[in-house]
């Protein structure tokens, strides 16, 4: 048990930002993001003893996190989804930050807003693409072919560039 | 904007989400939540069996002194209780549950199978829930009160109650399960399709 807990905490520590980005694009406000984050951690904890290493730890983590996020989105479908307004509020005020940093933040906020407008399926692909996973890794997480991922990513990149 | 250039900025982003607790507290919270989740499932199973046992025992106690019509009703009610527990458990066993660490498409397909089983269960509620219990109770009412006006009024009351239960179940199918299935099918089709990108209005 102690070993599982050590492994679990190390995994959370190494992937915290990644998991929080997933929560941010699938949940509409901070409270829901917090609940989703906890849900994902619970599912990771429950699944960790059965993790047999058939896939890489990263693939396993993304699968559990995305499946949990998508399931939660379905059960909260009636609520509005707009993380981007909050993100923009947090980032739109340049305050005393250097102009370059403020501009970068604005770009990121626009990207979040663009992702927010995608379907759940495309959100998943966009997220994995931005996390810098290869088409092969994305195909393994989603359960489709590398070729399919390649074609979809090509169109998704263009679409996102337009939206941003 | 070049999205490839955005990757590094994206990966450097560390959204706060407002959780700032220590590791020990986090581990304890996660363990508590996981235990609560498992406990809820166990309690649900025991409640179903407990309720069925309670109802069956109560009606079985009436059996020795009852007339044959009431006895027929009691047998139907007890059989109905057994049928309900068996049907619910069988439906859950049939639900193909993909593990959470399976590929997204596999989990979506399993979820569709599960929703289909739930729809089938609720649409057939008349045969495995309302029918045996309702018929049993109405027989018991006639057995105990006779075939006069009082018996008819009670039977009508039960019929209205069970009709309401039936409507609730059908409304749940329409309101919750059909949209959920459509949503799952859309996401699945979208992930499997070799092509277009949908954008929300």
Short mmCIF file of C-alpha atoms in Angstrom, two decimals:
data_model
loop_
_atom_site.label_atom_id
_atom_site.label_comp_id
_atom_site.label_asym_id
_atom_site.label_seq_id
_atom_site.Cartn_x
_atom_site.Cartn_y
_atom_site.Cartn_z
CA UNK A 1 0.00 0.00 0.00
CA UNK A 2 2.78 2.39 0.94
CA UNK A 3 4.54 1.57 -2.31
CA UNK A 4 1.38 2.29 -4.31
CA UNK A 5 0.97 5.55 -2.46
CA UNK A 6 4.55 6.57 -3.19
CA UNK A 7 4.12 5.72 -6.87
CA UNK A 8 0.82 7.57 -6.97
CA UNK A 9 2.19 10.72 -5.39
CA UNK A 10 5.21 10.70 -7.70
CA UNK A 11 2.89 10.37 -10.69
CA UNK A 12 0.68 13.23 -9.51
CA UNK A 13 3.73 15.40 -8.86
CA UNK A 14 5.16 14.71 -12.32
CA UNK A 15 1.88 15.22 -14.15
CA UNK A 16 0.06 17.83 -12.11
CA UNK A 17 0.19 20.61 -14.71
CA UNK A 18 -0.84 18.18 -17.46
CA UNK A 19 -3.85 17.00 -15.46
CA UNK A 20 -4.84 20.56 -14.61
CA UNK A 21 -4.74 21.54 -18.29
CA UNK A 22 -7.07 18.64 -19.05
CA UNK A 23 -9.42 19.85 -16.31
CA UNK A 24 -9.28 23.37 -17.65
CA UNK A 25 -10.40 22.46 -21.16
CA UNK A 26 -13.13 20.03 -20.08
CA UNK A 27 -14.63 21.88 -17.12
CA UNK A 28 -16.38 25.20 -17.22
CA UNK A 29 -15.36 26.85 -13.99
CA UNK A 30 -12.93 26.53 -11.15
CA UNK A 31 -15.22 24.58 -8.91
CA UNK A 32 -15.97 22.01 -11.61
CA UNK A 33 -12.30 21.89 -12.55
CA UNK A 34 -11.48 21.12 -8.93
CA UNK A 35 -14.07 18.33 -8.79
CA UNK A 36 -12.86 16.89 -12.08
CA UNK A 37 -9.25 17.01 -10.88
CA UNK A 38 -10.23 15.07 -7.79
CA UNK A 39 -12.26 12.59 -9.86
CA UNK A 40 -9.28 11.97 -12.10
CA UNK A 41 -7.00 11.42 -9.11
CA UNK A 42 -9.49 8.96 -7.62
CA UNK A 43 -9.65 7.01 -10.89
CA UNK A 44 -5.86 7.01 -11.16
CA UNK A 45 -5.59 5.77 -7.57
CA UNK A 46 -8.18 3.05 -8.18
CA UNK A 47 -6.51 1.95 -11.39
CA UNK A 48 -2.88 2.12 -10.31
CA UNK A 49 -2.71 -1.34 -8.65
CA UNK A 50 -3.98 -2.88 -11.92
CA UNK A 51 -1.61 -0.96 -14.15
CA UNK A 52 0.36 -3.74 -15.78
CA UNK A 53 2.62 -1.71 -18.00
CA UNK A 54 0.99 -2.91 -21.22
CA UNK A 55 0.98 0.72 -22.29
CA UNK A 56 3.41 3.45 -21.31
CA UNK A 57 2.67 5.29 -18.06
CA UNK A 58 1.91 8.46 -20.05
CA UNK A 59 -0.58 6.66 -22.31
CA UNK A 60 -2.22 5.09 -19.26
CA UNK A 61 -2.47 8.43 -17.48
CA UNK A 62 -3.93 10.25 -20.48
CA UNK A 63 -6.47 7.47 -21.07
CA UNK A 64 -7.70 7.48 -17.50
CA UNK A 65 -7.79 11.29 -17.33
CA UNK A 66 -9.53 11.76 -20.68
CA UNK A 67 -12.07 8.99 -20.11
CA UNK A 68 -12.89 10.48 -16.71
CA UNK A 69 -13.16 14.01 -18.12
CA UNK A 70 -15.38 12.91 -21.02
CA UNK A 71 -17.63 10.89 -18.70
CA UNK A 72 -17.98 13.84 -16.36
CA UNK A 73 -18.74 16.21 -19.24
CA UNK A 74 -21.55 13.91 -20.34
CA UNK A 75 -23.12 13.87 -16.91
CA UNK A 76 -22.93 17.68 -16.69
CA UNK A 77 -23.93 18.34 -20.27
CA UNK A 78 -26.73 20.77 -19.46
CA UNK A 79 -24.41 23.24 -17.81
CA UNK A 80 -22.70 25.92 -19.87
CA UNK A 81 -19.14 25.32 -20.94
CA UNK A 82 -17.06 28.43 -21.09
CA UNK A 83 -13.71 28.18 -19.48
CA UNK A 84 -12.34 30.73 -21.85
CA UNK A 85 -14.05 33.78 -20.35
CA UNK A 86 -12.53 33.03 -17.01
CA UNK A 87 -9.20 32.34 -18.60
CA UNK A 88 -9.40 35.63 -20.47
CA UNK A 89 -10.28 37.49 -17.30
CA UNK A 90 -7.28 36.00 -15.58
CA UNK A 91 -5.01 36.83 -18.43
CA UNK A 92 -6.44 39.88 -20.16
CA UNK A 93 -5.23 42.33 -17.56
CA UNK A 94 -1.62 42.96 -18.43
CA UNK A 95 -1.02 44.63 -15.02
CA UNK A 96 2.62 45.25 -14.45
CA UNK A 97 3.81 42.34 -16.56
CA UNK A 98 6.16 43.03 -19.45
CA UNK A 99 4.38 43.56 -22.77
CA UNK A 100 5.87 40.38 -24.22
CA UNK A 101 4.56 38.23 -21.39
CA UNK A 102 1.14 39.86 -21.57
CA UNK A 103 1.01 39.22 -25.30
CA UNK A 104 1.97 35.58 -24.83
CA UNK A 105 -0.76 35.23 -22.19
CA UNK A 106 -3.29 36.74 -24.60
CA UNK A 107 -2.26 34.27 -27.26
CA UNK A 108 -2.72 31.39 -24.83
CA UNK A 109 -6.11 32.72 -23.78
CA UNK A 110 -7.17 32.89 -27.44
CA UNK A 111 -6.01 29.30 -27.88
CA UNK A 112 -8.09 28.15 -24.89
CA UNK A 113 -11.08 30.01 -26.32
CA UNK A 114 -10.60 28.33 -29.71
CA UNK A 115 -10.32 24.87 -28.12
CA UNK A 116 -13.44 25.61 -26.13
CA UNK A 117 -15.35 25.90 -29.39
CA UNK A 118 -14.35 22.45 -30.61
CA UNK A 119 -16.32 19.25 -30.18
CA UNK A 120 -15.23 16.89 -27.40
CA UNK A 121 -13.52 14.60 -29.91
CA UNK A 122 -11.50 17.44 -31.41
CA UNK A 123 -10.71 18.85 -27.99
CA UNK A 124 -9.13 15.52 -27.14
CA UNK A 125 -7.00 15.56 -30.27
CA UNK A 126 -6.05 19.22 -29.84
CA UNK A 127 -5.01 18.64 -26.26
CA UNK A 128 -2.84 15.65 -27.10
CA UNK A 129 -1.30 17.49 -30.02
CA UNK A 130 -0.43 20.50 -27.87
CA UNK A 131 1.01 18.18 -25.23
CA UNK A 132 3.45 17.24 -28.00
CA UNK A 133 2.49 13.60 -28.32
CA UNK A 134 3.27 11.87 -31.59
CA UNK A 135 0.43 10.69 -33.88
CA UNK A 136 1.32 7.14 -32.88
CA UNK A 137 0.94 7.95 -29.18
CA UNK A 138 -2.30 9.84 -29.82
CA UNK A 139 -3.64 6.88 -31.80
CA UNK A 140 -2.81 4.59 -28.87
CA UNK A 141 -4.65 6.80 -26.40
CA UNK A 142 -7.70 7.37 -28.58
CA UNK A 143 -7.85 3.86 -30.02
CA UNK A 144 -7.72 4.73 -33.70
CA UNK A 145 -5.12 4.49 -36.45
CA UNK A 146 -2.06 6.64 -36.82
CA UNK A 147 -3.20 7.56 -40.31
CA UNK A 148 -6.57 8.74 -39.04
CA UNK A 149 -4.88 10.87 -36.40
CA UNK A 150 -2.55 12.38 -39.00
CA UNK A 151 -5.40 13.40 -41.29
CA UNK A 152 -7.48 14.80 -38.47
CA UNK A 153 -4.59 16.69 -36.95
CA UNK A 154 -3.80 18.31 -40.26
CA UNK A 155 -7.33 19.68 -40.51
CA UNK A 156 -7.51 20.48 -36.83
CA UNK A 157 -4.34 22.57 -36.97
CA UNK A 158 -5.79 24.62 -39.80
CA UNK A 159 -9.12 24.97 -38.03
CA UNK A 160 -7.52 26.03 -34.77
CA UNK A 161 -5.27 28.53 -36.54
CA UNK A 162 -8.41 30.07 -38.09
CA UNK A 163 -10.24 30.17 -34.77
CA UNK A 164 -7.30 31.65 -32.91
CA UNK B 1 -0.58 31.97 -35.09
CA UNK B 2 1.66 28.98 -35.53
CA UNK B 3 0.33 26.21 -33.34
CA UNK B 4 3.61 24.35 -33.26
CA UNK B 5 5.16 27.42 -31.67
CA UNK B 6 2.34 27.48 -29.13
CA UNK B 7 3.19 24.00 -27.87
CA UNK B 8 5.93 25.11 -25.52
CA UNK B 9 3.80 27.91 -24.08
CA UNK B 10 0.90 25.48 -23.68
CA UNK B 11 3.06 22.98 -21.84
CA UNK B 12 4.46 25.69 -19.59
CA UNK B 13 0.96 26.73 -18.52
CA UNK B 14 0.13 25.57 -15.00
CA UNK B 15 -3.51 26.29 -14.31
CA UNK B 16 -4.17 26.73 -10.59
CA UNK B 17 -7.68 25.27 -10.27
CA UNK B 18 -7.57 26.53 -6.69
CA UNK B 19 -6.19 23.36 -5.08
CA UNK B 20 -3.27 24.05 -2.86
CA UNK B 21 -2.94 21.23 -0.35
CA UNK B 22 -0.03 19.18 0.82
CA UNK B 23 0.77 15.76 -0.60
CA UNK B 24 -0.21 13.87 2.54
CA UNK B 25 -3.59 15.59 2.64
CA UNK B 26 -4.08 15.00 -1.08
CA UNK B 27 -3.31 11.28 -0.75
CA UNK B 28 -5.66 11.00 2.23
CA UNK B 29 -8.45 12.79 0.33
CA UNK B 30 -8.06 10.59 -2.73
CA UNK B 31 -8.10 7.43 -0.62
CA UNK B 32 -11.18 8.62 1.24
CA UNK B 33 -12.99 9.40 -2.03
CA UNK B 34 -12.05 6.04 -3.55
CA UNK B 35 -13.27 4.20 -0.43
CA UNK B 36 -16.51 6.23 -0.46
CA UNK B 37 -17.06 5.31 -4.12
CA UNK B 38 -16.67 1.58 -3.38
CA UNK B 39 -18.85 1.84 -0.29
CA UNK B 40 -21.64 3.50 -2.27
CA UNK B 41 -21.72 0.59 -4.72
CA UNK B 42 -21.81 -1.96 -1.88
CA UNK B 43 -24.55 -0.06 -0.04
CA UNK B 44 -26.66 0.17 -3.19
CA UNK B 45 -26.40 -3.62 -3.70
CA UNK B 46 -27.23 -4.37 -0.07
CA UNK B 47 -30.14 -1.93 -0.05
CA UNK B 48 -31.69 -3.66 -3.06
CA UNK B 49 -31.39 -7.08 -1.45
CA UNK B 50 -32.45 -5.75 1.95
CA UNK B 51 -35.57 -4.06 0.58
CA UNK B 52 -36.55 -7.20 -1.36
CA UNK B 53 -36.02 -9.37 1.74
CA UNK B 54 -37.99 -7.01 3.94
CA UNK B 55 -40.97 -6.81 1.58
CA UNK B 56 -40.92 -10.58 0.97
CA UNK B 57 -40.74 -11.38 4.70
CA UNK B 58 -43.56 -8.97 5.52
CA UNK B 59 -45.89 -10.47 2.93
CA UNK B 60 -44.81 -14.04 3.69
CA UNK B 61 -46.00 -13.50 7.28
CA UNK B 62 -49.49 -12.79 5.97
CA UNK B 63 -49.53 -16.00 3.96
CA UNK B 64 -50.73 -18.60 6.54
CA UNK B 65 -53.96 -16.80 7.42
CA UNK B 66 -54.78 -15.54 3.93
CA UNK B 67 -57.36 -16.80 1.48
CA UNK B 68 -56.34 -18.24 -1.88
CA UNK B 69 -56.67 -14.96 -3.83
CA UNK B 70 -54.52 -13.12 -1.28
CA UNK B 71 -52.03 -15.99 -1.30
CA UNK B 72 -51.77 -15.81 -5.07
CA UNK B 73 -51.07 -12.07 -4.69
CA UNK B 74 -48.42 -12.69 -2.03
CA UNK B 75 -46.69 -15.26 -4.23
CA UNK B 76 -46.69 -12.78 -7.12
CA UNK B 77 -45.26 -9.99 -4.95
CA UNK B 78 -42.48 -12.21 -3.57
CA UNK B 79 -41.69 -13.52 -7.05
CA UNK B 80 -41.70 -9.91 -8.26
CA UNK B 81 -39.15 -8.93 -5.58
CA UNK B 82 -36.86 -11.78 -6.62
CA UNK B 83 -37.32 -10.87 -10.28
CA UNK B 84 -36.44 -7.21 -9.64
CA UNK B 85 -33.20 -8.04 -7.82
CA UNK B 86 -32.24 -10.63 -10.44
CA UNK B 87 -33.05 -8.29 -13.34
CA UNK B 88 -31.07 -5.38 -11.92
CA UNK B 89 -28.07 -7.57 -11.18
CA UNK B 90 -28.22 -9.31 -14.55
CA UNK B 91 -28.38 -5.95 -16.32
CA UNK B 92 -25.32 -4.71 -14.44
CA UNK B 93 -23.41 -7.89 -15.24
CA UNK B 94 -24.29 -7.52 -18.92
CA UNK B 95 -23.11 -3.94 -19.03
CA UNK B 96 -19.84 -4.14 -20.85
CA UNK B 97 -17.63 -2.02 -18.68
CA UNK B 98 -14.40 -1.05 -20.30
CA UNK B 99 -11.66 -0.19 -17.88
CA UNK B 100 -10.99 3.49 -17.46
CA UNK B 101 -7.50 2.95 -18.85
CA UNK B 102 -8.78 1.51 -22.14
CA UNK B 103 -8.50 3.61 -25.32
CA UNK B 104 -11.08 6.40 -25.47
CA UNK B 105 -12.97 4.82 -28.40
CA UNK B 106 -13.25 1.51 -26.55
CA UNK B 107 -14.61 3.21 -23.44
CA UNK B 108 -17.14 5.16 -25.52
CA UNK B 109 -18.34 1.95 -27.21
CA UNK B 110 -18.71 0.25 -23.82
CA UNK B 111 -20.62 3.25 -22.50
CA UNK B 112 -23.03 3.04 -25.45
CA UNK B 113 -23.62 -0.65 -24.68
CA UNK B 114 -24.25 0.25 -21.06
CA UNK B 115 -26.72 3.04 -21.94
CA UNK B 116 -28.50 0.69 -24.36
CA UNK B 117 -28.90 -1.84 -21.54
CA UNK B 118 -30.29 0.88 -19.27
CA UNK B 119 -32.75 1.98 -21.95
CA UNK B 120 -33.87 -1.61 -22.47
CA UNK B 121 -34.27 -2.04 -18.72
CA UNK B 122 -36.44 1.05 -18.26
CA UNK B 123 -38.50 0.46 -21.39
CA UNK B 124 -39.31 -3.05 -20.16
CA UNK B 125 -40.10 -1.92 -16.61
CA UNK B 126 -43.70 -3.03 -17.08
CA UNK B 127 -42.70 -6.69 -17.34
CA UNK B 128 -40.09 -7.09 -14.64
CA UNK B 129 -41.16 -4.49 -12.06
CA UNK B 130 -44.62 -3.03 -12.39
CA UNK B 131 -46.38 -6.10 -13.77
CA UNK B 132 -45.63 -8.71 -11.07
CA UNK B 133 -45.70 -6.26 -8.14
CA UNK B 134 -48.80 -4.43 -9.36
CA UNK B 135 -50.74 -7.59 -10.19
CA UNK B 136 -49.73 -9.14 -6.86
CA UNK B 137 -50.80 -6.13 -4.82
CA UNK B 138 -54.11 -5.79 -6.65
CA UNK B 139 -54.85 -9.48 -6.12
CA UNK B 140 -54.05 -9.05 -2.42
CA UNK B 141 -56.37 -6.05 -2.20
CA UNK B 142 -59.25 -8.00 -3.74
CA UNK B 143 -58.40 -11.00 -1.59
CA UNK B 144 -58.54 -8.95 1.61
CA UNK B 145 -61.28 -6.43 0.80
CA UNK B 146 -63.45 -8.46 -1.52
CA UNK B 147 -64.60 -7.57 -5.02
CA UNK B 148 -66.76 -4.63 -3.92
CA UNK B 149 -66.36 -0.87 -4.33
CA UNK B 150 -63.64 -0.56 -1.69
CA UNK B 151 -61.49 -3.19 -3.38
CA UNK B 152 -61.99 -1.56 -6.76
CA UNK B 153 -61.03 1.87 -5.38
CA UNK B 154 -57.84 0.51 -3.81
CA UNK B 155 -56.99 -1.35 -7.00
CA UNK B 156 -57.52 1.85 -8.97
CA UNK B 157 -55.26 3.72 -6.55
CA UNK B 158 -52.49 1.16 -7.04
CA UNK B 159 -52.99 1.26 -10.80
CA UNK B 160 -52.62 5.05 -10.87
CA UNK B 161 -49.49 4.80 -8.70
CA UNK B 162 -47.91 2.19 -10.97
CA UNK B 163 -48.86 4.13 -14.09
CA UNK B 164 -47.06 7.11 -12.58
CA UNK B 165 -43.96 4.95 -11.92
CA UNK B 166 -44.11 3.75 -15.52
CA UNK B 167 -44.30 7.30 -16.84
CA UNK B 168 -41.38 8.38 -14.64
CA UNK B 169 -39.25 5.62 -16.11
CA UNK B 170 -40.18 6.43 -19.70
CA UNK B 171 -39.54 10.13 -19.05
CA UNK B 172 -36.07 9.25 -17.70
CA UNK B 173 -35.33 7.37 -20.93
CA UNK B 174 -36.39 10.35 -23.02
CA UNK B 175 -34.87 13.07 -20.86
CA UNK B 176 -31.57 11.47 -19.81
CA UNK B 177 -30.68 8.28 -21.61
CA UNK B 178 -31.52 9.02 -25.24
CA UNK B 179 -29.61 12.35 -25.26
CA UNK B 180 -26.72 10.65 -23.47
CA UNK B 181 -26.62 7.90 -26.09
CA UNK B 182 -26.77 10.47 -28.91
CA UNK B 183 -23.94 12.39 -27.30
CA UNK B 184 -21.82 9.27 -26.95
CA UNK B 185 -22.53 8.21 -30.52
CA UNK B 186 -21.61 11.67 -31.82
CA UNK B 187 -18.31 11.71 -29.96
CA UNK B 188 -17.52 8.15 -31.06
CA UNK B 189 -18.38 8.86 -34.70
CA UNK B 190 -16.37 12.04 -34.57
CA UNK B 191 -13.29 10.23 -33.25
CA UNK B 192 -13.61 7.41 -35.76
CA UNK B 193 -14.32 9.65 -38.75
CA UNK B 194 -11.42 10.41 -40.99
CA UNK B 195 -12.21 13.98 -41.34
CA UNK B 196 -14.10 17.07 -40.65
CA UNK B 197 -13.76 19.22 -37.58
CA UNK B 198 -16.94 20.21 -35.80
CA UNK B 199 -17.27 23.56 -34.18
CA UNK B 200 -19.87 24.45 -31.61
CA UNK B 201 -22.20 27.29 -32.49
#
